[in-house]
XYZ file of C-alpha atoms in Angstrom:
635
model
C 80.884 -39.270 77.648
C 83.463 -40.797 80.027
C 82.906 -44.286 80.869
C 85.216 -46.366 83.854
C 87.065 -48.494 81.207
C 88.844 -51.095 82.607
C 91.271 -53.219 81.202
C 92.925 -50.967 78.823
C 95.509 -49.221 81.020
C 96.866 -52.258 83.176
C 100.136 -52.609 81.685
C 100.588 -49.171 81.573
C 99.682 -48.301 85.195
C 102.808 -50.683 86.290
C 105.128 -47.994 85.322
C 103.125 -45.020 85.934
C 104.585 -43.269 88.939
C 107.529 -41.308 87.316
C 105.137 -39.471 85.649
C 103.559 -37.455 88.878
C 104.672 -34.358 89.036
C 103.901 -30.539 89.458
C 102.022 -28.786 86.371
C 103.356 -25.912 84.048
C 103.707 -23.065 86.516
C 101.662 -20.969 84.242
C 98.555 -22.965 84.926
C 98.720 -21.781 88.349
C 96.471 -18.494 88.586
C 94.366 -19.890 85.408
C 91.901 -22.573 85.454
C 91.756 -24.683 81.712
C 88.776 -26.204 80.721
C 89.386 -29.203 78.751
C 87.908 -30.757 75.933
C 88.933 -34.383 74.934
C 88.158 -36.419 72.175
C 86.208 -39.556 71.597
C 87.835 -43.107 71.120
C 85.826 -46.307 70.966
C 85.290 -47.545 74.378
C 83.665 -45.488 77.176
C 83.494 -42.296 75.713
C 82.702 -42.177 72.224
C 81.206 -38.961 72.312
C 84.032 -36.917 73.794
C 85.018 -36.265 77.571
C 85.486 -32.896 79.338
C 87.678 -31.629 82.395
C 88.870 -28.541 84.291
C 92.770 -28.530 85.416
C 93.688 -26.077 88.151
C 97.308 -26.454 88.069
C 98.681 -29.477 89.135
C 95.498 -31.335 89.901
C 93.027 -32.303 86.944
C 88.867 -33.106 88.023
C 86.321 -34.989 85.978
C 83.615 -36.906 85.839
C 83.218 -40.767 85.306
C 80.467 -42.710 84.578
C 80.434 -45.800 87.048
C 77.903 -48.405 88.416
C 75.159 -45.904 87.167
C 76.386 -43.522 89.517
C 78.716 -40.131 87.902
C 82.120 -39.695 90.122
C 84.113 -36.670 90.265
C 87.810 -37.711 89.902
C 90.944 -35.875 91.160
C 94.153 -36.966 88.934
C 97.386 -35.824 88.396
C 97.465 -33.529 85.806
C 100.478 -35.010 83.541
C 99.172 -38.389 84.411
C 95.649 -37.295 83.506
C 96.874 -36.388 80.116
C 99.449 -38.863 79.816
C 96.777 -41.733 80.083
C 94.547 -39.973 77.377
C 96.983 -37.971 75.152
C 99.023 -41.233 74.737
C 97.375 -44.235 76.082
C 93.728 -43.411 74.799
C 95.430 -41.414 71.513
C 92.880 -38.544 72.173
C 93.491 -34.958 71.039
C 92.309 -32.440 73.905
C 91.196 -28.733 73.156
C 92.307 -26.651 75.676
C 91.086 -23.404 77.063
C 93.119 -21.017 79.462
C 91.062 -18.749 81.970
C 93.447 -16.296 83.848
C 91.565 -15.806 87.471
C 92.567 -13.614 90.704
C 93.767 -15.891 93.544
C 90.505 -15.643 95.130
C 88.811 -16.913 92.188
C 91.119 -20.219 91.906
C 91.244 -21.018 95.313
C 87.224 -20.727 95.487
C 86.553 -22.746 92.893
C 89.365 -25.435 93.213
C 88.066 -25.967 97.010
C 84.845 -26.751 95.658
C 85.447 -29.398 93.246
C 87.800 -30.921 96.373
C 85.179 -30.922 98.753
C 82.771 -32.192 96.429
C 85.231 -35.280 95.571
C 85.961 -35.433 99.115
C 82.232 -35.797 99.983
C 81.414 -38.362 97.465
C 84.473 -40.402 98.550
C 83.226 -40.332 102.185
C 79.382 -41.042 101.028
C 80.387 -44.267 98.643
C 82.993 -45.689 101.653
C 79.444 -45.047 104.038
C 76.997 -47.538 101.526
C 80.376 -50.273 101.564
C 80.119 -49.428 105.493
C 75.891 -50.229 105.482
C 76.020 -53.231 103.274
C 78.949 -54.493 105.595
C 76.784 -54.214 108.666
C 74.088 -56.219 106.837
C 76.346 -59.304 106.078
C 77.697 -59.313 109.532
C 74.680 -58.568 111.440
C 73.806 -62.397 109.418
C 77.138 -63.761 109.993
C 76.808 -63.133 113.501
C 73.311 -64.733 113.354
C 75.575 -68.291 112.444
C 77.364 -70.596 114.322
C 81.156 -69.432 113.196
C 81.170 -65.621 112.377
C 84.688 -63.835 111.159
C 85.337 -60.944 109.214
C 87.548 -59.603 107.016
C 90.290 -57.483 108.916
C 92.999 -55.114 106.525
C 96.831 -56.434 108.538
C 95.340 -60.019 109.913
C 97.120 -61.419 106.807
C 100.578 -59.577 107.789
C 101.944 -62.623 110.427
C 101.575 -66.371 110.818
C 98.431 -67.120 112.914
C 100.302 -69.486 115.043
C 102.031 -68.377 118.345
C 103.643 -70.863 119.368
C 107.015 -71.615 119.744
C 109.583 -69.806 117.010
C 112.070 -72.918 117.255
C 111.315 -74.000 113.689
C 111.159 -70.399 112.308
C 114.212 -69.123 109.753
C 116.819 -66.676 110.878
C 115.025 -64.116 109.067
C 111.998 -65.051 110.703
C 113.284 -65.395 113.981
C 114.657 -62.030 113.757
C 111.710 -59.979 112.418
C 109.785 -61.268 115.724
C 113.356 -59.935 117.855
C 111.992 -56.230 115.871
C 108.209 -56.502 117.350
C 110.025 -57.729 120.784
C 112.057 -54.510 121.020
C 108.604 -52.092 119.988
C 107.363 -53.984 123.227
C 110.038 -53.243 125.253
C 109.752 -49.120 123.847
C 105.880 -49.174 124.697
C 106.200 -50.019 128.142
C 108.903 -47.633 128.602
C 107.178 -44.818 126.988
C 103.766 -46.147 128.522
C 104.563 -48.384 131.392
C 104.821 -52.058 131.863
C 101.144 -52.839 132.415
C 100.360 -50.360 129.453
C 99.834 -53.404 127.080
C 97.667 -55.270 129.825
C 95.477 -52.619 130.136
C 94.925 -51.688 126.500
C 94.021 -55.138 125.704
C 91.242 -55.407 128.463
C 89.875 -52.411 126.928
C 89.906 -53.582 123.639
C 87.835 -56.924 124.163
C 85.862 -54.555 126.405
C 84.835 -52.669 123.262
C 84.647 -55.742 121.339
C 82.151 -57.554 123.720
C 80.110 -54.137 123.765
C 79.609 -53.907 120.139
C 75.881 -53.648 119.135
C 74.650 -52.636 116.204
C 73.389 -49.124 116.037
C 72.947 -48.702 112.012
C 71.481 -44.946 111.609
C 68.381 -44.893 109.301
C 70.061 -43.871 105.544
C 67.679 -41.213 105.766
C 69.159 -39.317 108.965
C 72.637 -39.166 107.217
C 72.990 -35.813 105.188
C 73.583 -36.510 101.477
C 74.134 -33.345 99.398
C 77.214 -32.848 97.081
C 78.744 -30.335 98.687
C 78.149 -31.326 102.543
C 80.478 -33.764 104.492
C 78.519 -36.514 105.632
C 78.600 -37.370 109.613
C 79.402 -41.132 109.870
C 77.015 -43.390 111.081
C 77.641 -46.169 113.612
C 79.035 -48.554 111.358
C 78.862 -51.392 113.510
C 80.850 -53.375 111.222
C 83.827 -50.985 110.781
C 83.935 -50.205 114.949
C 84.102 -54.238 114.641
C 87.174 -54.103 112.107
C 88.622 -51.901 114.514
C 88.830 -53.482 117.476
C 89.702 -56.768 115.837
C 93.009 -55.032 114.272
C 93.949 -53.691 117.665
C 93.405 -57.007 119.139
C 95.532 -58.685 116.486
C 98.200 -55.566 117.344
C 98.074 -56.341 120.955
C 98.439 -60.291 120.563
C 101.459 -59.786 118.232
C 102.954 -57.899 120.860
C 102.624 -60.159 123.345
C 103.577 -63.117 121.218
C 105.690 -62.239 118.604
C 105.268 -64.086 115.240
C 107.213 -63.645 111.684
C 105.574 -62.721 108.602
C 104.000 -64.634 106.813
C 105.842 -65.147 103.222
C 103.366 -63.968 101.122
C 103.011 -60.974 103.025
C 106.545 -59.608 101.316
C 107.360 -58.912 97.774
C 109.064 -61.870 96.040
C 113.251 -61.612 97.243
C 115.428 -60.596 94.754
C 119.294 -60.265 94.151
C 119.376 -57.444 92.106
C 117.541 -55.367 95.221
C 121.282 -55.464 97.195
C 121.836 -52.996 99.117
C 123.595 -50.203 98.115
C 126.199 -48.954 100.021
C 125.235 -46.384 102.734
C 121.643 -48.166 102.331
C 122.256 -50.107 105.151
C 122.933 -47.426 107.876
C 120.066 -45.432 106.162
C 117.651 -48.436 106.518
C 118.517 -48.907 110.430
C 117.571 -44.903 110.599
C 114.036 -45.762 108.792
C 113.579 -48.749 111.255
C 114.731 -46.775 114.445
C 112.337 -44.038 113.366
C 109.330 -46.231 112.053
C 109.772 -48.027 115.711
C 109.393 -44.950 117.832
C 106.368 -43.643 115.654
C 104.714 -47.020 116.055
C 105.613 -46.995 120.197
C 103.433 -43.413 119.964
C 100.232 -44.805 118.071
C 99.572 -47.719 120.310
C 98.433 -44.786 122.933
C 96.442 -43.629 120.210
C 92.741 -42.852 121.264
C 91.715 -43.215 117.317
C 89.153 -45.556 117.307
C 91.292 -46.950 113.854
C 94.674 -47.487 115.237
C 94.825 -50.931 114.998
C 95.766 -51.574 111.404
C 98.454 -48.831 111.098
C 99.954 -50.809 114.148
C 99.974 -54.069 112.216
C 101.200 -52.319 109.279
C 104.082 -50.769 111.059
C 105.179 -53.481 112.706
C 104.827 -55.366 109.195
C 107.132 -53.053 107.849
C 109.451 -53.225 111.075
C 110.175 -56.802 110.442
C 110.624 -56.269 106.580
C 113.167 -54.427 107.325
C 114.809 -56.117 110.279
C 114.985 -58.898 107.104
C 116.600 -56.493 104.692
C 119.335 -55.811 107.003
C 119.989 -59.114 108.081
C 119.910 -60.564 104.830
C 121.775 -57.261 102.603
C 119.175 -56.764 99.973
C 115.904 -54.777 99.993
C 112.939 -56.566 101.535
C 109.470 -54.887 101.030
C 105.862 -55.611 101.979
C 104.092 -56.615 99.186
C 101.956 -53.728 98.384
C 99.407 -55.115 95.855
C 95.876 -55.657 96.961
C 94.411 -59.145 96.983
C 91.420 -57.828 93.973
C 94.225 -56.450 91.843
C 93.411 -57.822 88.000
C 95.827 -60.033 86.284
C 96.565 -58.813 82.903
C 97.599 -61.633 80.655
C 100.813 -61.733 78.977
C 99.887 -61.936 75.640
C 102.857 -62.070 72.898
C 102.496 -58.396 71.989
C 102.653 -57.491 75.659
C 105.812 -59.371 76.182
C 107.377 -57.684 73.433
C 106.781 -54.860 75.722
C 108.482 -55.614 78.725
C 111.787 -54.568 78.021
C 110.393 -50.970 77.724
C 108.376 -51.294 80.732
C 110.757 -52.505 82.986
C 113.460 -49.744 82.377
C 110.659 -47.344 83.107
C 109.734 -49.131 86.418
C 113.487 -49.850 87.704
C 114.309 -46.179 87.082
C 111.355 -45.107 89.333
C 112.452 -47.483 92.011
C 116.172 -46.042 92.137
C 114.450 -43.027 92.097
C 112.454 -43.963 95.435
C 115.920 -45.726 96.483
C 117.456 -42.352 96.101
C 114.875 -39.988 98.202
C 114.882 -42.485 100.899
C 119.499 -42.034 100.942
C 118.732 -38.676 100.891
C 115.985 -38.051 103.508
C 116.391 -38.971 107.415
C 114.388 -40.997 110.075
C 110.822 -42.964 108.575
C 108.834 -40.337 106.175
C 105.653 -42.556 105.475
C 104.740 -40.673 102.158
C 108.742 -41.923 100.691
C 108.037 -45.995 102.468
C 105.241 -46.194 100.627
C 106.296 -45.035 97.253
C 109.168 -47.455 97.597
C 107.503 -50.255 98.409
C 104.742 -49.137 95.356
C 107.999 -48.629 92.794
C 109.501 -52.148 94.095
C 106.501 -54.448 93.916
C 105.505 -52.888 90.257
C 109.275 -53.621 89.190
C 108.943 -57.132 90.779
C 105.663 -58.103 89.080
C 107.174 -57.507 85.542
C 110.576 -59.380 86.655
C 108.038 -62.126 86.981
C 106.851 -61.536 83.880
C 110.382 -61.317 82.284
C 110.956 -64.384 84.026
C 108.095 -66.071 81.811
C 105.004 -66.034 84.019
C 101.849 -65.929 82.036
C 100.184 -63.092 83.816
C 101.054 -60.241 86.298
C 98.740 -58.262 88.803
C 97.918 -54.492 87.497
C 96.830 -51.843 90.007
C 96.331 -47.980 88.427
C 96.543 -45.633 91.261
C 98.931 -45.638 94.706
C 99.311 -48.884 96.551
C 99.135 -50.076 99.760
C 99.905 -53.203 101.926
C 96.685 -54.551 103.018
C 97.268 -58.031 103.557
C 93.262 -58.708 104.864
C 92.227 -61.627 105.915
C 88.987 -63.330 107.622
C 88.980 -63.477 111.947
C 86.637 -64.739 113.713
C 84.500 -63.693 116.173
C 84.714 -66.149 119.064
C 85.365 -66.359 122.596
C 83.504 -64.442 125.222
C 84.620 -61.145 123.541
C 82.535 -62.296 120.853
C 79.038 -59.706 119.982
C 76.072 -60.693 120.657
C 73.972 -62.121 118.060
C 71.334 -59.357 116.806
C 67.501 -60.183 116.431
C 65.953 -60.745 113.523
C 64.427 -57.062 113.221
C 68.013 -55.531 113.548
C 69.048 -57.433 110.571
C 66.003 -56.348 108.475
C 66.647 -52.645 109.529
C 70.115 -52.706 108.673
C 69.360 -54.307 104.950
C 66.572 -51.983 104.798
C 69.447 -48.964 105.319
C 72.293 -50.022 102.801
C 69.274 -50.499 100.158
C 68.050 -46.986 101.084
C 71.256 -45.173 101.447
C 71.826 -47.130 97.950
C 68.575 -45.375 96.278
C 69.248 -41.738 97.778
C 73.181 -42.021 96.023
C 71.489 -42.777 92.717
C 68.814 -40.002 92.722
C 71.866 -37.742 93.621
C 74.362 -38.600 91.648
C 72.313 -40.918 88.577
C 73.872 -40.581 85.276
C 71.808 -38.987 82.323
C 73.399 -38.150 79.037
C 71.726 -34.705 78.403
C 71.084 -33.334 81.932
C 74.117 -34.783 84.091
C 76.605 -36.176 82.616
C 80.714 -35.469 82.626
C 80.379 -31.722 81.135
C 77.303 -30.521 83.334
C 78.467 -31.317 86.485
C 81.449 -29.414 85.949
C 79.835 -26.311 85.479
C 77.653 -26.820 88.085
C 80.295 -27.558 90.669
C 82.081 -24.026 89.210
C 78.070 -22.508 89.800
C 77.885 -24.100 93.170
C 81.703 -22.538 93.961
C 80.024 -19.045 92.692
C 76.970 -18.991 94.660
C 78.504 -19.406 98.051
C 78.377 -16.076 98.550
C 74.516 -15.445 97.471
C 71.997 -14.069 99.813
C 69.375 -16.411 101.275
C 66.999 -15.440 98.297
C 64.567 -17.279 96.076
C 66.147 -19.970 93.202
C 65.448 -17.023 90.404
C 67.727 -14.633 92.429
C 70.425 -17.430 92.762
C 70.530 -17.733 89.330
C 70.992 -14.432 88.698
C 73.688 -14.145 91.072
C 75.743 -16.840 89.589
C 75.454 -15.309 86.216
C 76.876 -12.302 87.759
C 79.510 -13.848 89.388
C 80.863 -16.299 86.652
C 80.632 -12.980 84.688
C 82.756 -10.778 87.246
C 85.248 -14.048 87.760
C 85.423 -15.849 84.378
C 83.914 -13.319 81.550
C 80.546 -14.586 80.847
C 78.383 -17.167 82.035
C 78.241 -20.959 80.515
C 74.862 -23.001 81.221
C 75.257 -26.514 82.097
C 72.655 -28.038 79.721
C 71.267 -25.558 77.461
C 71.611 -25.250 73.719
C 73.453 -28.865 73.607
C 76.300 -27.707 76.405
C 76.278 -31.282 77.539
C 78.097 -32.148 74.320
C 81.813 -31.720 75.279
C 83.251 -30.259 72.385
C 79.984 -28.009 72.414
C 81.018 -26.954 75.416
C 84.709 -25.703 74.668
C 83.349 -23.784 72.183
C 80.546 -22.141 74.221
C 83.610 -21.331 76.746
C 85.673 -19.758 73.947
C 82.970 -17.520 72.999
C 81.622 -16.459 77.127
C 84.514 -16.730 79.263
C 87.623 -14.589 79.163
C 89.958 -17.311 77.689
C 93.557 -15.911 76.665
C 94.999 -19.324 75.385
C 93.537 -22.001 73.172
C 95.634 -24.474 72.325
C 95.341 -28.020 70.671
C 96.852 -30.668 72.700
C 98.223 -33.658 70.011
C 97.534 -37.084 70.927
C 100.622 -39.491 70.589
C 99.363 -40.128 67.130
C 99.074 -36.976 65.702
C 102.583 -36.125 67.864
C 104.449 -38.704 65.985
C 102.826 -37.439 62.785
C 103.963 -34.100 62.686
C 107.565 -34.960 64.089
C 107.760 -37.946 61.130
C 106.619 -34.785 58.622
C 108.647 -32.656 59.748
C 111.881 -35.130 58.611
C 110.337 -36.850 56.420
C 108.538 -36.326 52.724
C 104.830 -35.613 53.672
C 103.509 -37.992 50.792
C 105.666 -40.830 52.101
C 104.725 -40.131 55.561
C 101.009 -40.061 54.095
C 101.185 -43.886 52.972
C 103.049 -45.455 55.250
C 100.845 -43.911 58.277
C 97.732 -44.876 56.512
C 97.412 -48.319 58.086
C 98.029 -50.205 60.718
C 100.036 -52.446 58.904
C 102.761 -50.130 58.229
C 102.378 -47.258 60.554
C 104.801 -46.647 63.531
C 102.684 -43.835 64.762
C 100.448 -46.336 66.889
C 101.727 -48.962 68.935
C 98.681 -51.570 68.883
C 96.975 -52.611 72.397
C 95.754 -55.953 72.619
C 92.121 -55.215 73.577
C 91.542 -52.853 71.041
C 88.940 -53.453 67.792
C 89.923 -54.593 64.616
C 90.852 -52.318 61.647
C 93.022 -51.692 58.900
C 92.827 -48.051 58.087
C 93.149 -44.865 60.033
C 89.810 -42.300 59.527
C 91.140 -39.624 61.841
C 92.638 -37.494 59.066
C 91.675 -37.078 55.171
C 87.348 -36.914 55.619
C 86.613 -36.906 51.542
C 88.014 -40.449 51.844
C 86.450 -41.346 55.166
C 83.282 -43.646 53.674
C 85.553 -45.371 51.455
C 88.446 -46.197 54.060
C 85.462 -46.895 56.717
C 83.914 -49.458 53.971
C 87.419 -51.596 54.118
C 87.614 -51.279 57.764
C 83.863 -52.260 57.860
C 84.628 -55.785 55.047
C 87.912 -56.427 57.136
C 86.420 -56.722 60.743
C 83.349 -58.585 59.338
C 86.086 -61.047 57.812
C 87.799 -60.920 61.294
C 84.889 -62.312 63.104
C 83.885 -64.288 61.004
C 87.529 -66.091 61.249
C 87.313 -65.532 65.042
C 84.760 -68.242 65.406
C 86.929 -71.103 65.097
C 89.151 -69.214 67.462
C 86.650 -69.604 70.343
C 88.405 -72.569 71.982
C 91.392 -71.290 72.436
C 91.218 -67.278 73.244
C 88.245 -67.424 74.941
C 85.960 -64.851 72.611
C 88.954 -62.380 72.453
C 89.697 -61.927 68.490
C 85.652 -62.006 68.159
C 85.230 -59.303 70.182
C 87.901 -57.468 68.466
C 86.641 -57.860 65.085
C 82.741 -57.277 66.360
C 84.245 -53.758 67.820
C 85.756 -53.448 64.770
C 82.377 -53.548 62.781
C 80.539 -51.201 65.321
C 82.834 -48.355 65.412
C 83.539 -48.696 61.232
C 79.646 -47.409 61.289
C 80.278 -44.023 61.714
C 82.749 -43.682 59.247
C 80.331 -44.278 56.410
C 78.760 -41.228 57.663
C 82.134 -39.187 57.319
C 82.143 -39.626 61.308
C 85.374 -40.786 63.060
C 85.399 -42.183 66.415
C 88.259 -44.516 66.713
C 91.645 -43.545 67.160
C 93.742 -46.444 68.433
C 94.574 -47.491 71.644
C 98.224 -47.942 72.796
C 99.241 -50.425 76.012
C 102.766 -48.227 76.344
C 104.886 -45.716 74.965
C 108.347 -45.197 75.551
C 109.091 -42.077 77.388
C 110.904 -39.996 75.012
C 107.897 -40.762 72.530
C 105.772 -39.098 74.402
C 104.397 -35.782 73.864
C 105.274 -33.133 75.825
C 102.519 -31.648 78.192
C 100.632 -28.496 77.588
């Protein structure tokens, strides 16, 4: 079953965005049920998914807790067709419109709803800690755009040109608010906002008056630290108005040369900054309780590129957030780079492009650039010789947090000792009720049985308000009507993922199966196809001589591969079993100096060399990147 595994994708995710894009148009009007293969790791025993078109949604085992994930669907099987080397068996289920647009709504809600339940228990355990920091002498809290400008507003005679002239860029948004607003808009807004701020009391909800079902959006409750966050950030918004201040330097990206500006860039840039200015001008009217950090971040972004123009190369916010991991660059990584960065510069010109091409500020096209330039920067350090870089899987997005107090006679009132106790009491029980719902167990709820019953819970919408027996019954019916047949989500070992592709085969109307190669198994057959087979044979055999896996660092130790030729499995598992024994044992005197790393590699080694006595294979190899025309094509 799918386990969060961190730390073997880092590399990878730094030149991951040119691979988002739309799925094979036939997947459109036919769901595919997905079957992957184990690896050592997270999930030995297999995985499962369901792909409606371009969107893939699965199931992850993390913190206890199983989360429904929405990826892209050629990143989803780039990450484990060639990252994780896993084959996937797929399964093609032609549907009427209806039928896909049912069912895909239901595993978006669903991810939607667990999204907004997990931000509510960071919300409740926030209230806790500042319901006691408020209880001290010198409270603050942590506030996303506090970290965007210098603290100190006083005079801007020492500040740089650039400096002086991303303030100018805040000074002219000033001058649009009070035209679009009037001159005491500012004035008034602020007196409002400490208003609100001096107001603030804590009015936690009990966890158990906030709904909490899988399929029902929850109703926020007052989370009296996030109303705090809020008005903080607008107050911060409204003092950088009235005080302009630069940016702080590590709030951008690291300069570089080779980010000139192209021509036509310039003119284009003074469009983004003309249009970003005007949209910011409209949101400081905003009656959004959150305004305030989109305000910092625009006007973050205002003077980033008030310094691109003035100084003719590309200036960007740095768009990494502060509890991104650094990945250490180990020899085999740096070997790497060379790959990586070509990938990552070509997605930036590719962002560099769409902005030449569009007109005014699109947020969605900022964003990716800034994304595409601070992943390109980060391994330009590394090029450069640093010893580690920050890795971030997923979109970015400049934060820039940073503690603020909570002083001054704007400052809440400290809460009794009962209000803390309740609002402890609350994260802890909002923290219990998210386990019983969504509490991992390998046989009845794990990453293949909530998919099927997210599809039953799609199906049953429509059921009459009748007793659980005639619900049942009516999902049969309808997964028979809609899919073929009917698949249960536990019984006769359905939680067992390649179990369940065949159990799908046999009861739904499938009209494709296809095998989906891992990058392994893709090189094979392309190196066969060229090549004698017996030579191919021998050479792909090990790891030693094989160019069919491209080693990650963090993966365990062995010498041959078990995923092909099973009369010889035992035998080839026996050497693999000797050689990581030998490999840990000549790991202890390495403890020093890698801190546990080649011991852990040879101990993983051992474990998953087990199976293979028992004509079992598990591991498949793990690579940290593949060059793009290596890559097998998606299905």
């Amino acid at each position: 079953m799918r386990r969060r595994v961190s730390g073997r994708l880092g590399l990878a995710a730094l030149a991951a965005a040119g691979l988002l894009g739309a799925a094979p148009a036939s997947a459109r009007l036919a769901l595919d049920y997905l079957a992957i293969r184990g690896n050592e790791g997270g999930s030995a025993g297999g995985h499962a998914a369901i792909r409606f078109g371009a969107e893939t949604f699965h199931f992850e085992h993390d913190g206890g807790l199983l989360r429904l994930k929405r990826e892209d669907s050629l990143r989803f099987q780039h990450v484990y067709r060639t990252l994780q080397n896993r084959d996937i068996e797929l399964s093609r289920v032609p549907v009427s419109r209806e039928t896909y647009q049912l069912l895909r709504e239901r595993f978006r809600l669903r991810a939607l709803v667990q999204e907004r339940q997990l931000a509510i228990e960071a919300e409740l355990a926030s209230d806790a800690r500042l319901l006691e920091a408020l209880r001290g002498s010198d409270p603050s809290l942590d506030v996303a755009g506090a970290g965007f400008f210098e603290p100190d507003a006083g005079s801007l005679a020492d500040a740089d040109a650039d400096a002086d002239a991303a303030a100018g860029e805040l000074a002219a948004l000033r001058r649009r608010i009070g035209s679009l607003h009037g001159e005491d808009f500012l004035a008034r807004r602020r007196a409002e906002t400490d208003l609100a701020l001096a107001r603030l009391a804590p009015e936690t909800a009990s966890s158990d008056e906030v709904a909490l079902a899988a399929d029902r959006y929850p109703g926020p409750p007052a989370s009296f630290s996030r109303r705090a966050e809020n008005a903080l950030a607008a107050r911060i918004a409204l003092d950088l108005l009235a005080r302009p201040r630069p940016l702080r330097p590590e709030a951008l990206a690291p300069a570089s040369h080779a980010l000139a500006l192209a021509p036509g860039e310039r003119e284009r840039l003074r469009e983004v900054s003309a249009g970003l200015r005007e949209s910011m001008a409209r949101l400081a009217a905003s009656r959004r309780e959150d305004w305030g950090y989109p305000l910092l971040l625009g006007m973050a972004r205002l003077s980033a590129l008030e310094i691109s123009l003035r100084s003719e190369r590309l200036v960007v916010l740095d768009a990494f957030p502060a509890q991104s991991r650094r990945l250490e660059i180990t020899p085999l990584r740096r070997s790497l780079l060379p790959g990586l960065l070509a990938e990552a510069q070509a997605d930036l010109m590719a962002a560099r492009e769409r902005l030449r091409a569009a007109g005014g500020y699109d947020e969605a096209d900022w964003s990716a650039l800034e994304a595409a330039a601070a992943r390109w920067l980060e391994l330009r350090s590394a090029e450069a010789g640093a010893s580690s870089i920050r890795v971030q899987a997923g979109s970015l997005l400049p934060e820039a947090r940073a503690r603020v107090p909570l002083s001054g006679p704007s400052r809440p009132a400290a809460p009794p000792e009962a209000a803390l106790a309740q609002a402890r009491a609350a994260a802890d029980r909002y923290r219990e009720r998210l386990e019983a719902l969504y509490r991992y167990d390998l046989v009845r709820r794990n990453c293949v049985s909530e998919i099927f019953r997210t599809l039953e819970a799609g199906l049953a919408l429509d059921a009459p308000a009748e007793d659980a027996a005639a619900l049942r019954e009516f999902v049969r019916e309808e997964s028979t009507r809609r899919l073929g047949g009917h698949v249960d989500p536990v019984a006769g070992f359905n939680f067992i993922p390649f179990v369940s592709s065949h159990r799908v085969r046999a009861s739904w109307s499938v009209s494709e199966r296809a095998s989906l190669p891992s990058y392994r198994h893709h090189r094979l057959a392309e190196m066969k196809a060229r090549e004698p087979w017996l030579l191919v044979a021998l050479r792909e055999s090990n790891v030693l001589t094989a160019r069919s896996h491209r080693a990650a660092d963090e993966e365990g130790f062995f010498l041959f591969y078990t995923d092909s030729g099973v009369p010889a499995r035992p035998l080839l598992g026996a050497l693999n079993l000797g050689a990581g024994l030998l490999r840990s044992a000549l790991a202890v005197a390495q403890l020093p100096f890698d801190g546990g790393r080649a011991l852990r590699s040879g101990l993983t080694g051992v474990v998953f060399s087990l199976p293979e006595l028992l004509f079992q294979n598990i591991r498949k190899g793990y690579n940290d990147y593949v060059p793009p025309g290596e890559r097998p094509p998606p299905g």
